Amino acid sequence: MFAERTQLALDLVGVFFFAVTGALLAARKGFDIVASALLAGATGLGGGVIRDLIIGVRPAALEHPVYLLPVVLAAAVVYLFFPHVSRFRRTLLLFDAAGLGLFCVTGTEKALAAGVPAVSAVLLGVTSAVGGGLLRDVVAREVPSVFRDDDIYALPAMAGAAAVAVLWWVDALSVWTGVAASVVTFALRALAVRNRWRAPLAYRRQPPDG
Amino acid sequence: MFAERTQLALDLVGVFFFAVTGALLAARKGFDIVASALLAGATGLGGGVIRDLIIGVRPAALEHPVYLLPVVLAAAVVYLFFPHVSRFRRTLLLFDAAGLGLFCVTGTEKALAAGVPAVSAVLLGVTSAVGGGLLRDVVAREVPSVFRDDDIYALPAMAGAAAVAVLWWVDALSVWTGVAASVVTFALRALAVRNRWRAPLAYRRQPPDG
Amino acid sequence: MFAERTQLALDLVGVFFFAVTGALLAARKGFDIVASALLAGATGLGGGVIRDLIIGVRPAALEHPVYLLPVVLAAAVVYLFFPHVSRFRRTLLLFDAAGLGLFCVTGTEKALAAGVPAVSAVLLGVTSAVGGGLLRDVVAREVPSVFRDDDIYALPAMAGAAAVAVLWWVDALSVWTGVAASVVTFALRALAVRNRWRAPLAYRRQPPDG
């Protein structure tokens, strides 16, 4: 398990990455600065809050107002630098991938620490990782990233969450192996975007015998 | 009240029915197989998770990873057989009606067992029954079934949930009467679809005295 | 802190205001009377339920079925009088502003009473105030009020919630000061709509030095 301070630090970095994607989308959509901060907050904190509610603990973001810092910082950074960001889509995807990598690891770890069965912990890790972005896209009326068919999104998070469960099982989960799992998840997602890795569709296009 | 094993069995069947509707919609929308499983999971488990969070218990799907089986099964069934399903809309409506019938009964029963006032229990039963489908339609950007005006949707679920509360009040709630209430709810909804039963609109079109 | 009866009375009035906006939108969209009542319920009760879940208490609306009265009343009032409401948009905005004013105050007060840090309590107050309307707009597939760029929406709620936290801090929070904060919040929001007060956009349109 992670020390509490480590958990908090990783969480805050993950919140910042996701919050930036919320503020970027808000800027893209012409929202005002308050709506930008709110969408940044929903994106950065949403996945973790859902996870904590399901586990049955008071959301960390509620107990520790420091979670608001990365949200405000993200809205400020986007406010100041958005016009310079010519490659909006790429920036959003990169920050989203970084948040995905961190949250699938910290989410799974928190669920395991709460005594949830390993399979459920993996799913809760995935929920933390995709929940904030799903909330962002639903309230901003975009096609949710997790359902876009142009490249795999949930699979890297599932791989990262499963890796954490295995590391925990063999008693090898530490900050270093956890961060390594985050980086691998991020790299898998970034490569998926770059190379348009796709999963099979939800149905077989051609039945086997006509 | 139901025995725990009965509750679980009815739940798993209901999850399967709703999960099939999620996977069907995913296939219709061209999502990939992972997104299909996630949408199947959100549809099958969403209503029950919302109900359990409001009641204040840890969601059953979290405690018992067996809840994932019907979700995976549903995604697999749709993957294998979707091309043969020429009548997509009818299939989705039928499975949705079956899930509605089961969940309004098990949802109300669980709420009553948790000591919730009867009126609230009925509403929680309706929430369990319509919640998963609402989540499915919102994240897939469809008009939610519960708000479509072409036939009644929530009324059969309300009738089924109210029947469970009455049965419980007169101490006649058993597996058999519960399943009977499910079947009646399913039949009411299926007849509503077939015969386009409609409720009055949300406002009177003509004011009484001009 | 408020007495329990006062809290309940203020809550019920706030639920009625928001529920009317849900029923109005349902009428506008051509939903039926059952969907109208459900959307009224989601709008009127949604923000408070989310707040209570995050605080970790059983939602008040679940414990006290009297919360359903203003919901049913709102659907009935809209059913009876909607055709006479020629100025749909203005009516919706006014009732929404009234709900916003009440809920940012009662929400913050409930969070403070539950021992949440003051900053988090303010945010929970804002969440209660904007949550129901956000839910209404998302499920009815409208652009959420909180993200519309034509006038400020969340800022008045933030001001009201912050005022409550300050009043509580200086031990001056009573029914009268609480209601005063509600009225000021309502007035700010109503003036914002009338005069099209806007916040700066989420990004600076022109970089300072090219």
Coordinates of N, CA and C in Angstrom, one line a residue, chain A residues 76 78-84, chain C residues 201-209:
Chain A
A76 N -6.7 28.3 -14.4 CA -5.8 29.4 -14.6 C -4.8 29.2 -15.8
V78 N -5.1 27.2 -18.3 CA -5.8 27.2 -19.6 C -6.2 28.6 -20.0
Y79 N -6.7 29.4 -18.9 CA -7.0 30.8 -19.2 C -5.9 31.6 -19.8
L80 N -4.7 31.3 -19.2 CA -3.5 32.1 -19.6 C -2.9 31.6 -21.0
F81 N -2.9 30.3 -21.2 CA -2.1 29.8 -22.3 C -2.9 29.2 -23.4
F82 N -4.2 29.1 -23.3 CA -5.0 28.4 -24.3 C -4.8 29.0 -25.7
P83 N -4.7 30.3 -25.9 CA -4.5 30.8 -27.3 C -3.2 30.3 -27.9
H84 N -2.2 30.0 -27.1 CA -1.0 29.5 -27.6 C -1.0 28.0 -28.0
Chain C
L201 N -14.4 34.9 -20.4 CA -14.3 33.6 -21.0 C -13.2 32.7 -20.4
A202 N -13.3 31.4 -20.7 CA -12.3 30.5 -20.1 C -10.9 30.7 -20.6
Y203 N -10.7 31.6 -21.6 CA -9.3 31.8 -22.1 C -9.3 33.3 -22.5
R204 N -8.1 33.9 -22.5 CA -7.9 35.2 -23.0 C -7.9 35.2 -24.5
R205 N -8.8 36.0 -25.1 CA -8.8 35.9 -26.6 C -7.5 36.3 -27.3
Q206 N -7.0 37.4 -26.7 CA -5.7 37.9 -27.4 C -4.6 37.7 -26.4
P207 N -3.5 37.1 -26.9 CA -2.3 37.0 -26.0 C -1.7 38.4 -25.9
P208 N -1.2 38.7 -24.7 CA -0.8 40.1 -24.4 C 0.3 40.6 -25.3
D209 N 1.3 39.8 -25.7 CA 2.4 40.4 -26.5 C 2.4 39.7 -27.9

